[in-house]
Amino acid sequence: MTDTAPQRPPSAMPAPTPTDTPHTYWEGFYQGLRPPADWVPRPNPLLADEARDLVAGTALDLGCGAGGDAIWLAENGWRVTAADVSATVLARAATAAARAGVADRIDWQVHDLTRSLPEGTFDLVTAQYLHSPIADAPAREAVFASAAAAVAVGGTFLIISHAGFPSWMSEQPPSYLAEQLVPNSMILGWVRSGGGDWVVDVDKVVTRDRPGPAGEAGTADDAVLRLRRLR
């Protein structure tokens, strides 16, 4: 659920309908985006900052969206498994990976993360902006616990999430959006509920430039949580 064209702030998420499932909601979201045919998705710069000095191995990109992070990881020596619930966005991501010359280093898989994750353990598990209006707190807790179990001993779990709404937003956000913003302390609790022994290497909030839909200047806060599994 990350790095679309353009990157989606939480304010860009439409309200779910009573009949929406994760599949129908995110398929509808991505089908509504029309990136140029030659568009190459960009990685989240916060991921690049945190992963740049890690030893490349196997990586799992959860909610990979348009594939910018997975492509960057593959370009930097990782062998990547990238999962998303939307077949539409995975097809676009695979095309972009082929254009970037790393198609053979990424395995794209369709998964509803509330139901299944790719099999195996990984040296790096990355979850970028796993905000979903149709996943309540218990469902998100289950996803993070399952994701934690996919981190190999000695591996890294990198979680980046929105910590606030863009400064140019003047209206009170609806509850289905506000409920998606939770502190790193809560996410850490979710991770620990999945077992293992964890060291917190990074726990911070970063203020980033976040222009508005009409190009107006603005900022927004993102939270970075980088964990290392000891056992």
Tab-separated table of C-alpha atoms in Angstrom:
chain	number	residue	atom	x	y	z
A	1	MET	CA	0.000	0.000	0.000
A	2	THR	CA	2.768	2.372	-0.803
A	3	ASP	CA	4.280	4.704	-3.368
A	4	THR	CA	1.609	5.296	-5.954
A	5	ALA	CA	1.579	7.961	-8.653
A	6	PRO	CA	1.704	10.316	-6.866
A	7	GLN	CA	2.448	9.014	-3.373
A	8	ARG	CA	-0.825	8.965	-1.484
A	9	PRO	CA	-1.174	10.794	1.809
A	10	PRO	CA	-3.891	9.436	4.106
A	11	SER	CA	-6.132	12.277	2.944
A	12	ALA	CA	-6.222	10.705	-0.546
A	13	MET	CA	-7.938	7.535	0.608
A	14	PRO	CA	-11.624	7.436	-0.335
A	15	ALA	CA	-14.240	6.295	2.150
A	16	PRO	CA	-14.966	2.562	1.947
A	17	THR	CA	-18.452	1.351	1.131
A	18	PRO	CA	-20.296	-1.240	3.243
A	19	THR	CA	-19.688	-3.901	0.584
A	20	ASP	CA	-15.972	-3.221	0.097
A	21	THR	CA	-13.394	-5.919	0.685
A	22	PRO	CA	-9.636	-5.241	0.667
A	23	HIS	CA	-9.579	-6.534	-2.896
A	24	THR	CA	-12.413	-4.374	-4.236
A	25	TYR	CA	-11.304	-1.270	-2.339
A	26	TRP	CA	-7.684	-1.286	-3.515
A	27	GLU	CA	-8.497	-2.499	-7.020
A	28	GLY	CA	-10.854	0.440	-7.350
A	29	PHE	CA	-8.242	2.800	-5.944
A	30	TYR	CA	-5.491	1.759	-8.350
A	31	GLN	CA	-7.761	1.464	-11.361
A	32	GLY	CA	-8.633	5.109	-10.753
A	33	LEU	CA	-4.976	6.112	-11.139
A	34	ARG	CA	-3.678	6.524	-14.675
A	35	PRO	CA	0.119	6.877	-14.601
A	36	PRO	CA	1.950	7.517	-17.895
A	37	ALA	CA	2.906	4.383	-19.809
A	38	ASP	CA	6.633	5.046	-19.313
A	39	TRP	CA	6.324	6.041	-15.659
A	40	VAL	CA	8.881	4.603	-13.227
A	41	PRO	CA	7.806	4.647	-9.564
A	42	ARG	CA	10.135	6.272	-7.058
A	43	PRO	CA	11.139	4.702	-3.758
A	44	ASN	CA	10.204	6.206	-0.450
A	45	PRO	CA	13.326	8.256	0.405
A	46	LEU	CA	12.968	7.291	4.053
A	47	LEU	CA	13.258	3.628	3.110
A	48	ALA	CA	16.349	4.384	1.038
A	49	ASP	CA	17.899	6.260	3.956
A	50	GLU	CA	17.281	3.420	6.414
A	51	ALA	CA	18.113	0.468	4.129
A	52	ARG	CA	21.130	1.915	2.315
A	53	ASP	CA	23.685	0.551	4.789
A	54	LEU	CA	22.040	-2.830	5.375
A	55	VAL	CA	23.723	-5.908	3.912
A	56	ALA	CA	21.623	-6.971	0.930
A	57	GLY	CA	19.875	-10.325	1.187
A	58	THR	CA	16.239	-11.324	0.912
A	59	ALA	CA	13.504	-8.717	1.368
A	60	LEU	CA	9.732	-8.816	1.750
A	61	ASP	CA	7.879	-5.642	0.719
A	62	LEU	CA	4.384	-5.681	2.206
A	63	GLY	CA	1.726	-3.591	0.509
A	64	CYS	CA	4.213	-2.812	-2.243
A	65	GLY	CA	1.850	-0.697	-4.336
A	66	ALA	CA	3.397	0.571	-7.550
A	67	GLY	CA	6.709	-1.079	-6.687
A	68	GLY	CA	9.052	1.854	-6.180
A	69	ASP	CA	10.541	0.416	-2.992
A	70	ALA	CA	10.838	-3.118	-4.367
A	71	ILE	CA	12.590	-1.848	-7.495
A	72	TRP	CA	15.017	0.258	-5.445
A	73	LEU	CA	15.839	-2.729	-3.234
A	74	ALA	CA	16.408	-4.953	-6.267
A	75	GLU	CA	18.656	-2.330	-7.846
A	76	ASN	CA	20.687	-2.335	-4.631
A	77	GLY	CA	21.316	-6.065	-4.538
A	78	TRP	CA	18.274	-7.436	-2.718
A	79	ARG	CA	16.202	-10.368	-3.897
A	80	VAL	CA	12.671	-9.153	-3.269
A	81	THR	CA	9.261	-10.682	-2.700
A	82	ALA	CA	6.660	-7.933	-3.153
A	83	ALA	CA	3.050	-8.402	-2.065
A	84	ASP	CA	-0.111	-6.391	-2.618
A	85	VAL	CA	-3.823	-7.149	-2.736
A	86	SER	CA	-4.299	-5.392	-6.096
A	87	ALA	CA	-3.439	-7.374	-9.223
A	88	THR	CA	-3.785	-4.145	-11.210
A	89	VAL	CA	-0.998	-2.351	-9.391
A	90	LEU	CA	1.221	-5.454	-9.355
A	91	ALA	CA	0.980	-5.689	-13.133
A	92	ARG	CA	2.080	-2.056	-13.429
A	93	ALA	CA	4.880	-2.653	-10.933
A	94	ALA	CA	6.137	-5.682	-12.867
A	95	THR	CA	6.222	-3.621	-16.061
A	96	ALA	CA	8.192	-0.891	-14.294
A	97	ALA	CA	10.625	-3.468	-12.884
A	98	ALA	CA	11.242	-4.848	-16.356
A	99	ARG	CA	11.858	-1.312	-17.612
A	100	ALA	CA	14.365	-0.815	-14.781
A	101	GLY	CA	16.152	-4.069	-15.628
A	102	VAL	CA	15.410	-5.901	-12.354
A	103	ALA	CA	12.463	-8.118	-13.309
A	104	ASP	CA	14.419	-11.266	-12.432
A	105	ARG	CA	15.069	-10.048	-8.871
A	106	ILE	CA	11.457	-9.465	-7.799
A	107	ASP	CA	8.688	-11.983	-7.185
A	108	TRP	CA	5.315	-10.209	-7.312
A	109	GLN	CA	2.557	-11.938	-5.304
A	110	VAL	CA	-1.116	-11.133	-4.740
A	111	HIS	CA	-2.013	-11.275	-1.038
A	112	ASP	CA	-4.697	-9.841	1.176
A	113	LEU	CA	-2.372	-9.240	4.120
A	114	THR	CA	-5.216	-9.748	6.590
A	115	ARG	CA	-5.441	-13.327	5.324
A	116	SER	CA	-2.016	-14.384	4.082
A	117	LEU	CA	1.620	-13.372	3.617
A	118	PRO	CA	4.270	-14.828	1.313
A	119	GLU	CA	5.906	-17.914	2.767
A	120	GLY	CA	9.346	-17.970	4.347
A	121	THR	CA	11.510	-15.642	6.406
A	122	PHE	CA	13.446	-12.637	5.152
A	123	ASP	CA	16.495	-10.576	6.069
A	124	LEU	CA	14.416	-7.425	5.650
A	125	VAL	CA	10.673	-6.982	5.984
A	126	THR	CA	9.462	-3.545	5.004
A	127	ALA	CA	5.999	-2.097	5.594
A	128	GLN	CA	5.534	1.362	4.126
A	129	TYR	CA	2.310	3.232	4.881
A	130	LEU	CA	0.177	0.206	5.744
A	131	HIS	CA	-2.886	2.370	6.261
A	132	SER	CA	-6.150	0.859	5.095
A	133	PRO	CA	-9.597	2.326	5.838
A	134	ILE	CA	-11.130	-1.143	5.718
A	135	ALA	CA	-8.716	-2.707	8.234
A	136	ASP	CA	-9.525	-1.956	11.865
A	137	ALA	CA	-6.980	-1.967	14.686
A	138	PRO	CA	-7.281	-5.721	15.458
A	139	ALA	CA	-6.779	-6.569	11.777
A	140	ARG	CA	-3.740	-4.297	11.530
A	141	GLU	CA	-2.324	-5.782	14.729
A	142	ALA	CA	-2.643	-9.256	13.213
A	143	VAL	CA	-0.874	-8.134	10.028
A	144	PHE	CA	2.069	-6.663	11.940
A	145	ALA	CA	2.329	-9.721	14.181
A	146	SER	CA	2.391	-12.016	11.145
A	147	ALA	CA	4.920	-9.755	9.444
A	148	ALA	CA	7.154	-9.864	12.515
A	149	ALA	CA	7.193	-13.650	12.322
A	150	ALA	CA	8.501	-13.344	8.740
A	151	VAL	CA	11.668	-11.516	9.873
A	152	ALA	CA	14.643	-13.873	10.076
A	153	VAL	CA	16.757	-13.928	13.231
A	154	GLY	CA	19.266	-11.114	12.809
A	155	GLY	CA	16.986	-9.437	10.280
A	156	THR	CA	15.376	-6.007	10.139
A	157	PHE	CA	11.747	-4.920	10.258
A	158	LEU	CA	11.372	-1.412	8.788
A	159	ILE	CA	8.028	0.327	9.291
A	160	ILE	CA	7.255	3.797	7.960
A	161	SER	CA	3.852	5.344	8.470
A	162	HIS	CA	2.030	8.641	8.339
A	163	ALA	CA	2.162	10.372	11.722
A	164	GLY	CA	-0.105	13.276	10.824
A	165	PHE	CA	-2.064	14.930	8.069
A	166	PRO	CA	-0.567	17.429	5.599
A	167	SER	CA	-0.339	20.999	6.848
A	168	TRP	CA	-2.451	22.286	3.962
A	169	MET	CA	-5.484	20.275	5.114
A	170	SER	CA	-7.922	22.786	6.604
A	171	GLU	CA	-10.840	20.468	7.381
A	172	GLN	CA	-11.085	17.927	10.170
A	173	PRO	CA	-10.287	14.499	8.671
A	174	PRO	CA	-13.046	11.883	8.880
A	175	SER	CA	-12.734	9.199	11.518
A	176	TYR	CA	-11.968	6.443	9.005
A	177	LEU	CA	-8.746	8.331	8.187
A	178	ALA	CA	-7.840	9.605	11.650
A	179	GLU	CA	-8.053	6.096	13.081
A	180	GLN	CA	-5.265	4.985	10.737
A	181	LEU	CA	-2.665	7.153	12.453
A	182	VAL	CA	-1.171	5.296	15.419
A	183	PRO	CA	2.113	5.945	17.267
A	184	ASN	CA	5.227	3.827	16.911
A	185	SER	CA	4.743	2.605	20.473
A	186	MET	CA	1.480	0.913	19.475
A	187	ILE	CA	3.036	-0.625	16.352
A	188	LEU	CA	5.931	-1.922	18.444
A	189	GLY	CA	3.410	-3.617	20.723
A	190	TRP	CA	1.790	-5.240	17.706
A	191	VAL	CA	5.169	-6.489	16.483
A	192	ARG	CA	6.098	-7.931	19.872
A	193	SER	CA	2.782	-9.766	20.021
A	194	GLY	CA	4.116	-11.852	17.124
A	195	GLY	CA	6.962	-13.182	19.235
A	196	GLY	CA	10.706	-12.798	19.032
A	197	ASP	CA	13.188	-10.582	20.836
A	198	TRP	CA	13.531	-7.116	19.304
A	199	VAL	CA	15.975	-4.202	19.513
A	200	VAL	CA	14.769	-0.752	18.485
A	201	ASP	CA	17.460	0.759	16.241
A	202	VAL	CA	15.443	3.783	15.058
A	203	ASP	CA	12.291	5.368	16.476
A	204	LYS	CA	11.654	8.882	15.151
A	205	VAL	CA	9.256	11.252	13.460
A	206	VAL	CA	10.447	13.087	10.340
A	207	THR	CA	8.844	16.200	8.858
A	208	ARG	CA	8.775	16.039	5.063
A	209	ASP	CA	7.698	18.404	2.309
A	210	ARG	CA	4.208	17.404	1.174
A	211	PRO	CA	2.737	19.684	-1.520
A	212	GLY	CA	-1.015	19.954	-1.792
A	213	PRO	CA	-3.158	18.813	-4.742
A	214	ALA	CA	-2.942	22.252	-6.349
A	215	GLY	CA	0.809	22.474	-5.774
A	216	GLU	CA	0.549	24.526	-2.600
A	217	ALA	CA	3.462	24.240	-0.179
A	218	GLY	CA	3.031	22.010	2.831
A	219	THR	CA	4.620	19.516	5.184
A	220	ALA	CA	3.590	16.321	6.935
A	221	ASP	CA	5.097	14.074	9.579
A	222	ASP	CA	6.118	10.469	8.943
A	223	ALA	CA	7.094	7.982	11.635
A	224	VAL	CA	10.079	5.656	11.189
A	225	LEU	CA	10.489	2.483	13.235
A	226	ARG	CA	13.449	0.193	12.475
A	227	LEU	CA	13.685	-2.989	14.512
A	228	ARG	CA	16.227	-5.799	14.625
A	229	ARG	CA	15.307	-9.340	15.591
A	230	LEU	CA	17.658	-11.015	18.057
A	231	ARG	CA	15.903	-14.364	18.262
